[in-house]
């Protein structure tokens, strides 16, 4: 609502009017400055990540080359980075293949999507089509609380409940009788932690597992799916529903054949948002899924996501200028680009569905 | 198709089957909807259970826990220094984020022309809201902690948190500034007020309850954030009270993280107690925001609707 109406000139008619206009202009510039800060933030993220990541790949930061006259010397090739299958920049025999931690992130994200998408969509359908106003008013705040719980609490929940009770329960009661996975679990459980893990959990699943990470991240992204999908479903005009009901359709038919297809781009937008959150999620996956860069789909294995790598490096406070420090920014840049593309896709989807019914 | 009577023209539709499918689907949706509820109940029950376990298994002095500083020895570890650090973080974050966010919202609603720059700023806001919090931590680590040489201090953490919550406060502020009726502005202009006088004395006071509600909710998000603070470089144990913006620190969530990470069961129990304290802060803030919203009947969006 940009009202360009300036107050009419000279009701009071004195010289202070010019001063007032001058003040208006100054305020306008200051407020524009505030708005510009948000753009500067994005630019700064790009520049800082690129600048530092450059020293990981080329041995010198772009700023150092520009201002101090350093020269680039290729240290880690893109081929090694993108196709190598071992990630251990801090190891005595370093390896710089980013695939294992990208895989860790994808495994968590895909797994979490299998939890949050069906459950979130079903919840949205229930709230939008089936639930009475009273139930709706009670259930929605609960979901908002689910979204408001800090991620560190989810991480704690994973460590103290999900892993010992659910994951270990599945492992010992369902998988172990089958037998095949038992050895790999015992092998993957980190030797140092095993006594503590056994004392805590009774049996043999390690302290960390992909499955626990999937469950917590899936749970915490349910509200994103359900809340935004429900908004999209609510935006479907009642005329469409009533038309179907007039033809004798049941609620099930209206839900699945009218509402879902009509709201599909809004619902997809919510999926993309949930996926984007899962990619960037840090504390829950760090505490639930662990720190072992592992190219495995075994749900009981410890894996490492990109965010978990960032946390593990920051915890060790690696010195500025070391390869470990620089690798933070290479991974951070990749993470940022992944979520950025998701966000752009989400934005595009949202605009599509808003156009349809307005 | 067996038509027994002519009137039964929908006889090929098995009505009882359709109704059964509908009921089954209804049941399925109810069960799925309860999943979130069940997880929330489990989560809260787990934290309470673990806290109770900690009390019964270990000799925990609640006074020392609430006021003491942390320690690498579980028996002496307290949460007080982390609480103080979190309060410092919140205050600094609020100051930094509020000014920029409200300024940006005012510019976008009241001043911005309809041009490419404005569209860029708006699109960028949507993008910023989706940047993972850990990336803000990484940005501050490189730019402020190391390049500017500030070190891992509270102010650096507050800058990371402020960058994180600015988009949230902006969205809430834009909503409540837009909700101020145009007639109120016109009335002010009719009295001969300038644009800035109108904005400052008429629009802002009316929009303020909504803006404050949004700010409190954003701060509630900030107080629970762990990842950016770990990236900025918090201490493993909050071994002394922070004495200002330039003190090193471990805030509530980072202290909980480092306790959860320990193998020692007593530390895990302390983490549960820490979570209880953190959640208490959150409940108070959500209640305050809810009270403000009710009292001024600002029809803002839902909490998750950022």
XYZ file of C-alpha atoms in Angstrom, chain B:
306
model
C -26.132 -54.709 -14.258
C -29.127 -56.178 -12.512
C -31.904 -53.653 -12.257
C -34.501 -55.047 -9.893
C -36.650 -51.973 -10.041
C -36.662 -49.166 -12.538
C -36.366 -46.462 -9.871
C -33.043 -47.778 -8.709
C -31.084 -46.020 -11.404
C -27.808 -45.976 -9.495
C -27.946 -49.677 -8.805
C -24.459 -50.255 -10.172
C -23.088 -48.132 -7.368
C -22.547 -50.228 -4.279
C -23.556 -47.656 -1.693
C -22.607 -49.675 1.358
C -19.147 -50.212 -0.109
C -18.724 -46.512 -0.812
C -19.769 -45.708 2.747
C -17.383 -48.303 4.137
C -14.498 -46.851 2.144
C -15.428 -43.406 3.390
C -15.488 -44.570 7.008
C -12.169 -46.396 6.665
C -10.593 -43.317 5.103
C -11.979 -41.187 7.911
C -10.441 -43.543 10.452
C -7.119 -43.521 8.643
C -7.018 -39.724 8.661
C -7.863 -39.589 12.373
C -5.058 -42.038 13.180
C -2.582 -40.068 11.064
C -3.640 -36.817 12.702
C -3.115 -38.328 16.123
C 0.497 -39.195 15.255
C 1.677 -35.639 15.870
C -0.257 -35.471 19.112
C 1.157 -38.800 20.316
C 4.728 -37.758 19.499
C 4.268 -34.493 21.383
C 2.881 -36.299 24.432
C 5.735 -38.839 24.284
C 8.292 -36.057 23.992
C 6.964 -34.157 27.003
C 6.498 -37.352 29.027
C 10.055 -38.411 28.177
C 11.544 -35.119 29.365
C 9.537 -35.207 32.601
C 10.349 -38.895 33.168
C 14.070 -38.319 32.615
C 14.028 -35.320 34.979
C 12.298 -37.390 37.655
C 14.813 -40.207 37.105
C 17.653 -37.740 37.496
C 16.220 -36.542 40.793
C 15.747 -40.022 42.188
C 19.044 -41.500 40.966
C 21.418 -38.641 41.599
C 21.868 -36.139 44.347
C 20.785 -32.986 42.504
C 20.613 -29.730 44.400
C 17.976 -27.708 42.556
C 19.249 -24.421 44.007
C 22.760 -25.047 42.745
C 21.344 -26.201 39.410
C 19.404 -22.990 38.852
C 22.103 -20.580 40.013
C 25.431 -22.368 39.573
C 27.892 -22.380 36.720
C 28.485 -25.489 34.686
C 31.323 -27.884 35.329
C 32.958 -30.866 33.733
C 32.017 -32.768 36.879
C 28.343 -33.669 36.712
C 27.832 -33.403 40.470
C 28.655 -29.692 40.502
C 27.210 -28.629 37.169
C 24.635 -25.840 37.198
C 22.520 -24.096 34.599
C 22.551 -20.526 35.970
C 25.346 -19.151 33.794
C 23.612 -20.511 30.696
C 20.310 -18.890 31.694
C 22.038 -15.528 32.111
C 23.837 -15.939 28.779
C 20.531 -16.728 27.065
C 18.949 -13.598 28.590
C 21.877 -11.508 27.300
C 21.475 -13.103 23.875
C 17.755 -12.381 23.829
C 18.158 -8.747 24.846
C 20.866 -8.067 22.248
C 19.017 -10.017 19.549
C 15.825 -8.087 20.276
C 17.576 -4.718 19.980
C 19.442 -5.618 16.796
C 16.579 -7.373 15.041
C 13.696 -5.125 16.092
C 15.070 -1.875 14.666
C 16.062 -3.356 11.312
C 12.916 -5.460 10.943
C 10.435 -2.705 11.798
C 12.361 -0.234 9.618
C 12.238 -2.651 6.700
C 8.535 -3.386 7.226
C 7.702 0.335 7.404
C 9.650 0.964 4.217
C 7.934 -1.852 2.359
C 4.396 -0.944 3.445
C 4.499 2.840 3.627
C 7.261 4.062 1.355
C 8.313 1.476 -1.219
C 7.439 2.282 -4.831
C 6.197 -0.555 -7.035
C 9.425 -1.266 -8.846
C 12.051 -3.895 -9.396
C 14.043 -3.037 -6.254
C 10.972 -3.540 -4.081
C 10.175 -6.864 -5.704
C 13.782 -7.918 -5.175
C 13.607 -7.073 -1.472
C 10.333 -8.989 -1.081
C 11.554 -12.074 -2.948
C 14.760 -11.982 -0.944
C 12.786 -12.014 2.327
C 11.117 -15.283 1.331
C 14.533 -16.695 0.553
C 16.091 -15.528 3.838
C 13.304 -17.170 5.837
C 14.320 -20.498 4.297
C 18.071 -20.275 4.886
C 19.109 -22.990 7.387
C 20.005 -21.462 10.734
C 23.424 -23.109 10.716
C 24.355 -21.054 7.623
C 23.841 -17.839 9.587
C 26.193 -19.268 12.177
C 28.742 -19.969 9.455
C 28.402 -16.420 8.103
C 28.991 -14.850 11.518
C 31.854 -17.260 12.258
C 33.744 -16.181 9.147
C 32.827 -12.510 8.971
C 32.586 -11.390 12.585
C 34.235 -13.948 14.823
C 37.348 -14.478 12.685
C 37.718 -11.783 9.984
C 36.644 -8.914 12.229
C 38.397 -10.532 15.171
C 35.529 -10.236 17.616
C 35.970 -13.777 18.907
C 33.294 -16.188 20.083
C 31.394 -13.739 22.261
C 27.760 -13.173 23.160
C 27.418 -10.252 20.744
C 28.536 -12.464 17.843
C 25.931 -15.047 18.820
C 23.291 -12.320 19.058
C 24.144 -11.086 15.548
C 23.662 -14.603 14.166
C 20.316 -14.952 15.958
C 19.226 -11.469 14.865
C 19.925 -12.264 11.204
C 17.888 -15.425 11.689
C 14.785 -13.779 13.181
C 14.709 -10.539 11.175
C 12.629 -12.100 8.341
C 10.128 -13.470 10.879
C 9.659 -10.088 12.582
C 9.392 -8.345 9.202
C 6.565 -10.632 8.067
C 4.652 -10.099 11.324
C 5.256 -6.326 11.214
C 4.120 -6.016 7.606
C 0.877 -7.794 8.505
C 0.075 -5.559 11.423
C 1.104 -2.326 9.658
C -1.111 -3.270 6.712
C -3.966 -3.879 9.148
C -4.021 -0.185 10.138
C -6.950 1.270 8.162
C -6.216 3.829 5.456
C -8.867 6.127 6.923
C -6.728 6.598 10.032
C -3.801 7.711 7.884
C -6.005 10.031 5.835
C -7.323 11.588 9.022
C -3.779 12.358 10.081
C -2.885 13.833 6.685
C -6.063 15.951 6.807
C -4.753 17.504 10.000
C -1.676 18.586 8.055
C 0.701 15.966 9.392
C 3.656 14.942 7.271
C 4.179 11.357 6.204
C 6.712 10.616 8.939
C 4.544 12.260 11.610
C 1.657 10.083 10.463
C 3.754 6.930 10.476
C 5.361 7.619 13.832
C 2.411 8.929 15.800
C -0.550 7.186 14.167
C 0.432 4.049 12.281
C 3.194 2.697 14.537
C 1.284 2.953 17.826
C -1.673 1.116 16.282
C 0.495 -1.579 14.734
C 2.733 -1.977 17.793
C 0.829 -4.767 19.595
C 1.011 -6.927 16.468
C 4.669 -6.080 15.946
C 5.483 -6.913 19.572
C 3.610 -10.212 19.348
C 5.631 -11.128 16.280
C 8.852 -10.071 17.989
C 8.164 -12.191 21.069
C 7.395 -15.242 18.924
C 10.592 -14.643 16.958
C 12.599 -14.364 20.190
C 11.013 -17.596 21.384
C 12.411 -19.172 18.243
C 15.805 -17.562 18.841
C 16.113 -18.721 22.452
C 15.809 -22.363 21.385
C 18.279 -22.143 18.492
C 21.397 -24.219 18.986
C 23.156 -24.699 15.671
C 24.152 -21.075 14.902
C 25.543 -20.662 18.423
C 27.628 -23.817 18.107
C 28.975 -22.539 14.777
C 29.834 -19.183 16.342
C 31.781 -21.153 18.938
C 30.257 -21.497 22.382
C 32.057 -23.012 25.313
C 31.413 -26.663 26.120
C 30.622 -25.757 29.698
C 29.400 -22.377 30.927
C 32.011 -22.185 33.633
C 31.414 -18.572 34.634
C 28.702 -15.957 34.549
C 28.873 -13.784 31.431
C 29.560 -10.184 32.412
C 28.623 -8.407 29.197
C 28.255 -8.612 25.427
C 31.933 -9.473 24.981
C 32.050 -12.453 27.309
C 32.438 -15.991 26.034
C 29.362 -18.060 26.756
C 27.314 -21.216 26.540
C 23.593 -20.515 26.228
C 20.776 -22.763 27.425
C 20.369 -24.868 24.252
C 24.104 -25.279 23.657
C 24.623 -26.323 27.277
C 21.787 -28.844 26.898
C 23.462 -30.107 23.733
C 26.818 -30.645 25.360
C 25.178 -32.407 28.328
C 23.109 -34.624 26.029
C 26.229 -35.509 24.110
C 28.033 -36.790 27.230
C 27.961 -40.508 27.909
C 27.543 -39.937 31.674
C 23.922 -40.632 32.672
C 23.895 -37.829 35.218
C 24.700 -35.283 32.506
C 21.758 -36.637 30.490
C 19.550 -36.075 33.501
C 20.842 -32.506 33.829
C 20.036 -32.006 30.145
C 16.428 -33.046 30.835
C 16.230 -30.513 33.676
C 17.730 -27.888 31.360
C 15.051 -28.674 28.782
C 12.376 -28.175 31.433
C 13.824 -24.716 32.170
C 14.068 -23.879 28.446
C 10.501 -25.033 27.767
C 9.293 -22.985 30.736
C 10.826 -19.881 29.142
C 9.104 -20.770 25.856
C 5.711 -21.331 27.472
C 5.933 -17.969 29.233
C 6.834 -16.225 25.968
C 4.076 -17.936 23.981
C 1.595 -17.084 26.734
C 2.721 -13.453 26.679
C 2.354 -13.310 22.901
C -1.061 -14.945 23.116
C -2.143 -12.477 25.787
C -0.980 -9.511 23.708
C -2.752 -10.840 20.643
C -6.023 -11.428 22.504
C -5.891 -8.124 24.296
C -5.423 -6.065 21.171
C -7.370 -8.470 19.000
C -4.804 -8.164 16.255
C -5.842 -10.795 13.764
C -2.378 -12.064 13.001
C -1.548 -15.326 11.302
C -0.930 -18.563 13.126
C 2.363 -19.203 14.886
C 3.730 -21.558 12.288
C 2.554 -19.326 9.501
C 5.847 -17.500 9.037
